[in-house]
Coordinates of C-alpha atoms in Angstrom, one line a residue:
Chain R
M1 CA 144.3 68.1 167.6
T2 CA 142.3 69.3 170.6
N3 CA 139.4 71.8 170.1
K4 CA 141.2 74.4 172.2
M5 CA 143.4 75.5 169.2
M6 CA 141.0 74.6 166.4
R7 CA 139.1 77.5 164.8
K8 CA 137.7 76.0 161.6
Q9 CA 137.7 72.3 160.9
L10 CA 139.0 71.6 157.5
E11 CA 139.8 67.9 157.9
Y12 CA 137.2 65.1 157.9
D13 CA 137.1 61.4 157.7
F14 CA 134.4 60.3 155.3
T15 CA 133.2 56.8 154.8
L16 CA 133.3 55.3 151.3
V17 CA 129.9 54.0 150.2
R18 CA 130.4 53.3 146.5
N19 CA 133.3 53.3 144.1
E20 CA 132.8 52.2 140.6
R21 CA 134.0 52.6 137.1
L22 CA 131.6 54.5 134.8
A23 CA 133.7 55.0 131.7
E24 CA 137.1 54.0 130.3
K25 CA 139.0 56.2 132.7
T26 CA 136.3 57.7 134.9
W27 CA 135.2 56.5 138.3
L28 CA 132.4 57.6 140.6
M29 CA 132.9 57.7 144.3
E30 CA 130.1 58.2 146.9
L31 CA 131.1 59.0 150.4
Q32 CA 129.2 59.7 153.6
A33 CA 130.2 62.6 155.8
P34 CA 130.9 62.0 159.5
A35 CA 127.8 62.6 161.7
D36 CA 129.3 65.8 163.2
A37 CA 129.8 67.4 159.8
P38 CA 127.3 70.3 159.2
A39 CA 124.6 69.8 156.5
D40 CA 126.0 72.8 154.6
L41 CA 129.7 71.6 154.9
I42 CA 130.1 71.9 151.2
A43 CA 128.5 75.3 150.6
R44 CA 128.6 75.8 146.9
P45 CA 128.9 73.9 143.6
G46 CA 132.4 74.3 142.2
Q47 CA 134.1 73.7 145.5
Y48 CA 136.5 70.7 145.9
V49 CA 138.0 68.4 148.4
N50 CA 141.6 67.3 148.8
I51 CA 141.9 63.6 149.5
E52 CA 144.7 61.8 151.3
V53 CA 146.1 58.7 149.6
E54 CA 148.2 56.4 151.6
G55 CA 151.9 56.5 150.6
K56 CA 151.5 59.7 148.6
F57 CA 152.8 63.0 150.1
L58 CA 150.3 65.3 148.4
R59 CA 146.6 65.0 148.6
R60 CA 144.4 64.6 145.4
P61 CA 142.2 67.6 144.7
I62 CA 138.8 66.4 143.3
S63 CA 135.8 68.5 142.4
V64 CA 132.5 68.0 144.2
C65 CA 130.1 66.5 141.7
D66 CA 127.2 66.4 144.1
W67 CA 126.5 67.1 147.7
T68 CA 123.2 66.6 149.6
S69 CA 122.3 67.9 153.0
D70 CA 122.3 64.4 154.4
G71 CA 126.1 64.4 154.1
R72 CA 126.3 62.4 150.9
L73 CA 129.2 63.4 148.7
T74 CA 129.6 62.3 145.1
L75 CA 132.9 62.7 143.2
L76 CA 133.8 61.8 139.7
Y77 CA 137.5 61.3 139.0
D78 CA 139.7 60.1 136.1
V79 CA 142.4 57.5 136.9
V80 CA 145.4 59.3 135.5
G81 CA 148.3 58.3 137.8
E82 CA 149.4 56.2 140.8
G83 CA 147.3 58.2 143.3
T84 CA 144.0 58.0 141.5
A85 CA 144.8 54.3 140.5
A86 CA 145.1 53.6 144.3
M87 CA 141.8 55.4 144.9
S88 CA 140.0 53.3 142.3
A89 CA 140.9 50.2 144.3
W90 CA 139.3 51.4 147.5
Q91 CA 136.5 49.3 148.9
P92 CA 133.2 50.6 150.4
G93 CA 133.4 50.9 154.2
R94 CA 136.9 52.4 154.3
S95 CA 137.6 55.7 155.8
V96 CA 138.7 58.5 153.5
N97 CA 140.6 61.5 155.0
M98 CA 140.0 64.8 153.2
L99 CA 140.2 68.5 153.5
A100 CA 136.8 69.9 152.8
P101 CA 135.5 72.2 151.6
L102 CA 138.1 74.0 149.5
G103 CA 137.9 76.8 147.0
N104 CA 135.2 79.5 146.3
G105 CA 132.7 77.7 144.0
F106 CA 130.3 79.1 141.4
D107 CA 128.0 82.0 142.0
V108 CA 124.6 80.6 141.0
N109 CA 122.7 83.9 141.1
A110 CA 125.2 85.7 138.9
L111 CA 124.5 83.1 136.2
G112 CA 121.2 84.7 135.6
E113 CA 117.9 83.4 134.2
R114 CA 119.2 81.3 131.3
P115 CA 122.7 79.9 132.1
L116 CA 124.9 77.9 129.8
L117 CA 127.1 75.2 131.4
I118 CA 130.0 73.9 129.4
G119 CA 132.1 70.9 130.6
G120 CA 135.1 69.1 129.0
G121 CA 136.3 65.7 130.1
I122 CA 136.4 65.3 133.9
G123 CA 135.6 69.0 134.1
I124 CA 131.9 68.1 133.7
A125 CA 131.9 66.9 137.4
P126 CA 131.3 70.2 139.2
L127 CA 128.6 71.2 136.6
Y128 CA 126.3 68.5 137.8
W129 CA 125.6 69.9 141.2
L130 CA 125.6 73.4 139.7
A131 CA 122.9 72.3 137.2
K132 CA 120.8 70.9 140.1
A133 CA 121.3 74.2 142.1
I134 CA 120.2 76.2 139.1
V135 CA 117.0 74.1 138.7
A136 CA 116.4 74.4 142.4
A137 CA 116.6 78.2 142.0
G138 CA 113.7 77.9 139.5
R139 CA 115.8 78.4 136.3
K140 CA 116.7 76.1 133.5
P141 CA 120.3 75.4 132.5
T142 CA 121.5 74.3 129.1
V143 CA 124.4 71.9 129.4
V144 CA 127.1 71.1 126.8
L145 CA 129.5 68.2 127.6
G146 CA 132.6 67.5 125.5
F147 CA 134.7 64.4 125.5
N148 CA 137.6 63.0 123.4
K149 CA 135.9 59.8 122.3
G150 CA 132.8 57.6 122.8
A151 CA 134.5 55.5 125.6
D152 CA 135.1 58.7 127.6
V153 CA 131.4 59.8 127.6
V154 CA 130.1 59.7 131.1
F155 CA 127.3 61.1 133.3
V156 CA 125.2 62.3 130.4
D157 CA 122.1 60.5 131.6
Q158 CA 122.4 62.0 135.0
F159 CA 122.6 65.5 133.5
R160 CA 119.5 64.6 131.4
E161 CA 117.6 63.9 134.6
V162 CA 118.2 67.4 135.7
T163 CA 117.5 69.3 132.4
D164 CA 116.4 68.3 129.0
E165 CA 118.8 70.7 127.3
V166 CA 121.9 68.5 127.2
Y167 CA 124.2 68.4 124.2
V168 CA 127.3 66.2 123.7
A169 CA 130.3 66.6 121.5
T170 CA 133.2 64.1 121.0
A171 CA 136.4 65.1 119.3
N172 CA 136.4 62.0 117.1
G173 CA 132.6 62.1 116.4
E174 CA 131.7 58.8 118.1
C175 CA 129.0 60.5 120.1
G176 CA 127.0 63.7 119.5
V177 CA 128.5 66.6 117.6
K178 CA 131.9 65.8 116.0
G179 CA 134.4 68.3 117.4
F180 CA 134.9 70.4 120.6
V181 CA 132.4 72.0 122.8
T182 CA 132.9 75.2 120.8
D183 CA 131.5 73.4 117.8
V184 CA 128.1 72.9 119.5
D185 CA 125.4 75.3 118.4
A186 CA 124.5 76.4 122.0
V187 CA 128.1 77.5 122.6
K188 CA 128.3 79.2 119.2
D189 CA 125.1 81.0 120.3
A190 CA 126.4 81.8 123.8
A191 CA 125.5 85.4 123.4
S192 CA 121.8 84.5 123.7
F193 CA 122.4 83.1 127.2
S194 CA 122.4 85.2 130.4
A195 CA 125.9 83.9 131.4
Y196 CA 128.0 80.8 131.3
A197 CA 129.9 78.5 133.6
A198 CA 132.7 76.2 132.4
C199 CA 135.2 73.6 133.6
G200 CA 137.6 71.6 131.5
P201 CA 141.1 71.3 130.2
Y202 CA 143.2 74.4 129.7
P203 CA 142.9 74.6 125.9
M204 CA 139.1 74.5 126.2
M205 CA 139.1 77.1 128.9
R206 CA 141.4 79.4 126.9
A207 CA 139.2 79.0 123.8
L208 CA 136.1 79.8 125.8
G209 CA 137.7 82.7 127.7
T210 CA 139.0 84.4 124.6
M211 CA 135.8 83.7 122.5
L212 CA 133.5 84.6 125.4
P213 CA 135.3 87.2 127.6
E214 CA 132.2 88.4 129.4
R215 CA 129.7 86.9 131.8
G216 CA 131.6 83.7 132.3
Q217 CA 132.6 81.8 135.4
L218 CA 135.5 79.5 134.7
S219 CA 136.8 76.8 137.0
L220 CA 140.5 76.3 136.5
D221 CA 142.5 73.1 137.1
E222 CA 146.2 73.2 138.0
R223 CA 148.7 71.1 139.9
M224 CA 148.4 72.2 143.6
A225 CA 150.1 71.4 146.8
C226 CA 148.3 72.7 149.9
G227 CA 144.8 73.6 148.6
F228 CA 144.2 76.3 151.2
G229 CA 146.2 79.2 150.1
I230 CA 149.7 79.2 151.7
C231 CA 152.2 77.6 149.4
M232 CA 151.6 79.7 146.3
C233 CA 152.3 76.8 144.0
C234 CA 149.1 77.5 141.9
C235 CA 149.1 81.3 141.6
I236 CA 148.2 82.9 138.3
A237 CA 148.2 86.5 137.1
T238 CA 144.7 88.0 136.9
R239 CA 143.5 91.5 136.1
S240 CA 143.1 92.0 139.9
G241 CA 146.6 90.7 140.8
L242 CA 148.2 87.3 141.5
K243 CA 145.6 84.8 142.8
G244 CA 146.0 81.3 144.1
I245 CA 143.7 79.0 142.1
C246 CA 143.3 76.8 145.2
K247 CA 141.7 79.4 147.5
A248 CA 140.8 82.5 145.5
G249 CA 139.5 80.1 142.8
P250 CA 139.2 77.6 141.3
V251 CA 136.3 79.6 139.8
F252 CA 137.2 83.0 138.3
R253 CA 135.2 85.6 136.4
S254 CA 136.0 85.5 132.7
E255 CA 136.6 89.3 132.9
D256 CA 139.4 88.7 135.4
L257 CA 141.4 86.1 133.5
I258 CA 144.4 86.8 131.3
W259 CA 145.0 84.2 128.5
K260 CA 148.4 83.4 127.0
Chain D
M1 CA 154.0 64.8 184.4
E2 CA 153.2 66.0 180.9
K3 CA 151.8 69.3 182.1
D4 CA 155.1 70.2 183.8
K5 CA 157.2 69.9 180.6
D6 CA 159.2 73.0 179.7
L7 CA 159.0 73.5 175.9
S8 CA 160.5 77.0 175.8
V9 CA 163.8 77.8 174.1
S10 CA 165.7 81.0 173.5
L11 CA 167.1 82.2 170.1
C12 CA 169.6 84.9 170.6
G13 CA 167.5 86.4 173.4
V14 CA 164.2 85.9 171.6
K15 CA 162.1 83.7 173.8
L16 CA 160.0 81.0 172.1
Q17 CA 157.3 79.2 174.1
N18 CA 158.2 76.1 172.1
P19 CA 160.7 75.3 169.3
V20 CA 158.1 74.8 166.5
V21 CA 158.3 77.3 163.7
P22 CA 156.5 77.1 160.4
A23 CA 159.2 77.4 157.7
S24 CA 159.3 80.2 155.2
G25 CA 157.3 79.5 152.1
C26 CA 155.1 76.9 153.8
F27 CA 152.9 79.3 155.8
G28 CA 152.4 82.4 153.6
F29 CA 152.4 85.5 155.7
G30 CA 150.7 83.5 158.5
Y31 CA 147.4 85.2 159.0
V32 CA 145.6 82.9 156.5
M33 CA 146.3 80.0 158.8
S34 CA 144.6 81.8 161.7
E35 CA 141.3 80.9 160.0
Y36 CA 142.0 77.3 160.8
Y37 CA 143.6 77.4 164.2
D38 CA 145.0 79.8 166.8
I39 CA 148.5 80.5 165.5
N40 CA 149.5 81.9 168.9
C41 CA 150.3 78.3 169.8
L42 CA 153.4 78.5 167.6
G43 CA 157.0 79.1 168.8
A44 CA 157.5 81.7 166.0
I45 CA 156.6 82.2 162.3
S46 CA 159.0 82.6 159.4
I47 CA 157.2 84.5 156.7
K48 CA 157.2 84.0 153.0
G49 CA 160.6 84.9 151.4
T50 CA 160.6 88.6 150.6
T51 CA 162.6 90.6 148.1
R52 CA 163.0 94.3 147.5
E53 CA 160.7 94.4 144.4
P54 CA 157.4 92.5 144.1
R55 CA 157.9 89.2 142.2
A56 CA 155.3 87.3 140.2
G57 CA 157.3 84.1 140.6
N58 CA 157.8 81.2 138.1
P59 CA 155.4 79.9 135.5
L60 CA 153.1 77.0 136.4
P61 CA 153.2 74.1 137.0
R62 CA 155.3 74.8 140.1
V63 CA 154.8 71.6 142.0
A64 CA 155.7 67.9 141.4
E65 CA 155.1 65.1 143.8
C66 CA 157.9 62.8 145.0
E67 CA 158.3 59.7 147.1
A68 CA 157.9 61.1 150.7
G69 CA 158.1 64.7 149.5
M70 CA 157.6 67.3 146.8
I71 CA 159.4 69.6 144.5
N72 CA 158.3 73.3 144.3
S73 CA 159.5 76.1 142.0
V74 CA 157.4 79.0 143.3
G75 CA 160.3 81.3 142.6
L76 CA 160.0 83.8 145.5
Q77 CA 156.6 85.1 144.5
N78 CA 156.0 88.0 147.0
P79 CA 154.6 91.5 147.1
G80 CA 158.0 93.1 147.9
I81 CA 159.4 94.4 151.2
D82 CA 157.4 97.7 151.2
A83 CA 154.1 95.9 150.9
V84 CA 155.2 93.3 153.4
V85 CA 156.0 96.0 155.9
A86 CA 153.0 98.1 155.2
Q87 CA 150.4 95.4 154.9
E88 CA 151.4 91.8 155.5
L89 CA 153.2 92.3 158.9
P90 CA 150.4 94.4 160.4
K91 CA 147.8 91.9 159.2
L92 CA 149.8 89.1 160.9
R93 CA 150.3 91.2 164.1
E94 CA 146.5 91.6 164.3
V95 CA 146.0 87.9 164.9
Y96 CA 149.4 86.9 166.3
S97 CA 151.5 88.1 169.3
R98 CA 154.5 85.7 169.2
P99 CA 157.9 86.2 167.4
I100 CA 158.1 86.9 163.7
I101 CA 161.0 85.9 161.5
A102 CA 161.4 87.9 158.3
N103 CA 162.9 85.8 155.5
I104 CA 164.7 88.0 153.1
S105 CA 166.1 87.1 149.7
G106 CA 167.8 89.1 146.9
F107 CA 169.7 89.3 143.7
S108 CA 172.5 91.7 144.8
I109 CA 174.3 92.7 148.0
D110 CA 172.6 96.1 147.7
E111 CA 169.2 94.5 147.5
Y112 CA 169.8 92.2 150.5
V113 CA 171.0 95.2 152.5
E114 CA 168.1 97.5 151.6
C115 CA 165.5 94.8 152.1
C116 CA 167.0 93.6 155.5
A117 CA 167.3 97.2 156.7
K118 CA 163.6 97.7 156.0
A119 CA 162.7 94.4 157.7
D120 CA 164.9 95.3 160.6
A121 CA 163.1 98.6 161.1
A122 CA 159.7 97.0 161.1
P123 CA 158.5 96.8 164.7
Q124 CA 156.8 93.4 164.2
V125 CA 160.0 91.7 163.2
D126 CA 162.1 89.9 165.9
I127 CA 164.6 88.0 163.8
I128 CA 166.0 88.4 160.3
E129 CA 166.5 85.2 158.3
L130 CA 168.9 85.9 155.4
N131 CA 167.8 83.5 152.6
V132 CA 170.9 82.8 150.5
S133 CA 169.5 79.4 149.5
C134 CA 166.4 79.7 147.3
P135 CA 167.1 77.2 144.4
N136 CA 164.3 78.6 142.3
V137 CA 165.6 81.9 141.0
H138 CA 168.5 82.7 138.7
G139 CA 171.3 85.0 139.6
G140 CA 170.1 85.4 143.2
G141 CA 169.1 83.3 146.2
M142 CA 171.1 80.1 146.2
S143 CA 173.9 81.6 144.1
F144 CA 174.9 83.6 147.2
G145 CA 174.8 80.6 149.4
T146 CA 177.1 78.2 147.7
Q147 CA 180.4 79.9 148.2
C148 CA 182.1 81.0 151.5
E149 CA 183.2 84.4 150.1
S150 CA 179.7 85.4 148.9
V151 CA 178.0 84.1 152.1
A152 CA 180.5 86.1 154.1
E153 CA 180.1 89.2 152.0
V154 CA 176.3 89.3 152.1
T155 CA 176.3 88.4 155.8
R156 CA 178.8 91.2 156.7
A157 CA 176.9 93.8 154.6
V158 CA 173.5 93.0 156.2
K159 CA 174.9 92.7 159.7
A160 CA 176.2 96.2 159.4
V161 CA 172.6 97.5 159.0
A162 CA 170.6 95.0 161.0
K163 CA 170.2 95.4 164.8
K164 CA 168.0 92.4 165.2
P165 CA 169.4 88.8 165.4
L166 CA 170.5 87.7 162.0
F167 CA 170.1 84.0 161.0
V168 CA 171.6 82.9 157.7
K169 CA 169.5 80.3 156.0
L170 CA 171.8 77.9 154.1
S171 CA 171.4 75.6 151.1
P172 CA 172.2 71.9 151.3
N173 CA 173.4 72.1 147.6
V174 CA 177.0 72.6 148.6
T175 CA 180.1 70.5 148.9
D176 CA 181.0 71.5 152.4
I177 CA 178.2 72.9 154.6
V178 CA 180.5 73.4 157.5
A179 CA 182.8 75.7 155.6
I180 CA 179.8 77.8 154.5
A181 CA 178.3 77.9 158.0
R182 CA 181.7 79.0 159.5
A183 CA 182.0 81.7 156.9
A184 CA 178.6 83.1 157.9
E185 CA 179.5 82.9 161.6
E186 CA 182.8 84.6 161.1
A187 CA 181.1 87.3 159.1
G188 CA 178.9 88.1 162.1
A189 CA 175.8 85.9 161.7
D190 CA 174.0 85.5 165.1
G191 CA 172.6 82.1 164.0
I192 CA 172.3 79.6 161.2
C193 CA 169.1 78.1 159.7
L194 CA 169.4 75.0 157.6
I195 CA 168.5 73.3 155.4
N196 CA 166.6 74.9 152.5
T197 CA 165.4 72.5 149.8
L198 CA 167.6 70.2 147.8
L199 CA 167.7 70.9 144.1
G200 CA 165.6 68.2 142.4
M201 CA 163.7 67.3 139.2
R202 CA 160.9 65.0 138.0
I203 CA 160.0 64.1 134.4
D204 CA 156.6 63.2 133.2
I205 CA 157.3 60.0 131.4
R206 CA 154.2 60.4 129.2
T207 CA 155.1 63.8 127.8
R208 CA 158.9 63.3 128.2
R209 CA 159.2 66.8 129.7
A210 CA 160.1 68.1 133.2
I211 CA 157.0 68.3 135.4
V212 CA 157.6 71.8 136.7
A213 CA 157.8 74.6 134.2
N214 CA 161.1 75.8 135.6
V215 CA 162.5 72.3 135.0
M216 CA 164.2 72.0 138.4
G217 CA 162.9 72.9 141.8
G218 CA 163.4 72.5 145.5
F219 CA 162.9 69.1 147.0
S220 CA 161.4 69.0 150.5
G221 CA 159.4 66.7 152.7
P222 CA 160.1 63.7 155.0
A223 CA 162.6 62.3 152.4
I224 CA 165.1 65.0 153.2
F225 CA 164.9 64.7 157.0
P226 CA 168.1 62.6 157.4
V227 CA 170.1 65.0 155.2
A228 CA 168.9 67.9 157.4
V229 CA 169.7 66.1 160.6
R230 CA 173.2 65.3 159.4
M231 CA 173.9 68.9 158.3
V232 CA 172.4 70.4 161.5
W233 CA 174.6 68.0 163.5
Q234 CA 177.7 69.0 161.5
V235 CA 177.1 72.8 161.7
A236 CA 176.2 72.6 165.4
Q237 CA 179.4 70.8 166.0
A238 CA 181.5 73.3 164.1
C239 CA 179.8 76.6 165.1
G240 CA 179.2 78.4 168.3
I241 CA 176.0 80.2 167.3
P242 CA 172.4 78.8 167.6
V243 CA 171.0 76.7 164.8
M244 CA 167.4 76.5 163.5
G245 CA 166.9 73.0 162.1
C246 CA 164.7 72.6 159.0
G247 CA 164.0 69.9 156.5
G248 CA 161.4 67.1 156.4
V249 CA 160.2 67.6 160.0
S250 CA 156.7 66.2 160.5
T251 CA 156.4 64.8 164.0
A252 CA 157.2 65.6 167.6
R253 CA 159.8 62.9 167.5
D254 CA 161.4 64.6 164.5
V255 CA 161.6 67.8 166.5
I256 CA 163.3 66.1 169.3
E257 CA 165.8 64.4 167.0
M258 CA 166.6 67.7 165.3
M259 CA 167.2 69.3 168.6
M260 CA 169.4 66.5 169.7
A261 CA 171.4 67.1 166.5
G262 CA 171.9 70.6 167.7
A263 CA 168.9 72.7 166.8
T264 CA 167.6 75.3 169.2
A265 CA 164.4 75.8 167.2
V266 CA 162.9 73.5 164.6
Q267 CA 161.1 74.7 161.4
V268 CA 158.3 72.7 159.9
G269 CA 157.8 73.2 156.1
A270 CA 156.2 70.8 153.7
A271 CA 154.2 69.1 156.4
N272 CA 152.0 72.2 156.7
L273 CA 150.9 71.7 153.0
R274 CA 149.7 68.2 153.6
D275 CA 148.2 68.8 157.0
P276 CA 147.1 72.4 157.8
Y277 CA 147.2 71.4 161.5
A278 CA 150.7 69.9 161.4
C279 CA 152.3 72.4 163.7
P280 CA 149.7 72.4 166.5
R281 CA 149.6 68.6 166.3
I282 CA 153.4 68.5 166.8
I283 CA 153.2 71.0 169.7
E284 CA 150.5 69.0 171.4
A285 CA 152.4 65.8 171.0
L286 CA 155.6 67.1 172.4
P287 CA 154.9 66.8 176.2
A288 CA 153.9 63.1 175.9
E289 CA 156.9 62.3 173.8
M290 CA 159.1 64.1 176.3
E291 CA 157.6 62.1 179.1
R292 CA 158.3 58.8 177.2
L293 CA 161.9 59.9 176.7
G294 CA 162.5 61.2 180.2
I295 CA 163.0 64.8 179.1
S296 CA 161.7 67.6 181.4
S297 CA 163.0 70.6 179.4
L298 CA 163.5 70.8 175.7
S299 CA 166.4 73.2 176.0
E300 CA 168.3 70.5 177.9
I301 CA 168.5 68.2 174.8
I302 CA 169.9 70.8 172.3
G303 CA 173.0 69.1 170.9
A304 CA 172.5 66.0 173.1
A305 CA 173.8 63.8 170.2
H306 CA 177.2 65.5 170.4
G307 CA 177.9 64.0 173.8
K308 CA 178.7 67.4 175.1

């Protein structure tokens, strides 16, 4: 499309730099932004990109795990279906078309002096850059990461390079605390933290949202179509009306969410 | 020469600078998209399907991917006609000066009439699109569009209160599309829009359950393009009123094909969800495509495949 009609560029061709398996179902992808992309293209932790996969009609929405001002984008993704399986076979050097950035992201300042970050499964991804941003702001995050089993545990060492307060839980007890993130002392003691941020599967988010209804920022995951707020395929009822997870979210204030 | 190409068409006296119209449900109320490009490049905009009362829509998940398309079951989520007239249409008008098509749905004749009368009275609205074809609501929408009698009844009732051109948007989920289109025409419709989505379903083979919460949903995307072309061709052959073609359009070539089938304007739906710039890209590609095909004016090719 010519620049004459363009107002805000949302579509970019990144170059794949690295694509490797880190755990049983989890892969890491590093991509380089095109030279004309601004250094602050991805503005905030918690935003996501929507990736085109050849032969698939819809794009794949993937959380930003890390972004650096030299245009390096890191994504963590689970191989769960045909689209992500195709992505896992991509070789470095190839061009990857995506819509970026999408969604609102976390509010780092609102997390206060002593934030608690809680991730479940692939939901740990956006918390990595968030943890780095909190440290860069001169504060120290405590991180709780939950997985189903030992073979799913991923990226813990990377989190430990950012902060020494990292706790792991696995549902089957193969690694760290046996149980869910809600069984970890830091989460039980959430009231002693200034605020919390969380991303994970719906049952975990509902447990946190009902147990800790205040001072939380929760990033929700849902099947989406467009990713930029026009199709209304991912709208949920909130205390401030119907909101599309894709554009008004994916991060919502815990006070705003209604749990069923 | 590409720059000399005439892309303009006329829909019941409403002049469109080009035939490309984002389809209802695939463009919200339009103004969101003006963040990304100047939407004044469009031929017209068909706004999100609107009902008399606000609707929260169906439970999530509302979307399932398909080969060359997708299923949605949004279920007519909208803020209701009063809020659309008071807020959404003025917000769209602030950033957009081209024709607006109000897509109206309902659950009773009274509701259709009241809602269409309000849309008709809104100064921003140029054309009413009577949606008798939404597959995602029970007791309304598509249930009006699958029988000649009910299509005629709702068309006649709305025509009695609407002064603006009235297009009836038809469902492909019928035995005889021609009979339905003729019923709408005979009841006073000024034009026909087709097709809405095909009723479809996907099952998650791991959980053994339907993917969308409402079980079934509307199938759209490039996979349905041949069905849409066929139905547009049949209806254009049988009716004397203008047709807006819709269904799986994603390229300038698709627009030309749909017009040759008999469409005066062409709606672009699911393509917008995959590519936010789908419509401007199609519009920009049209002159070169016309040049390749020896077309100087798009209005000349309407119905060309009928050999008229």
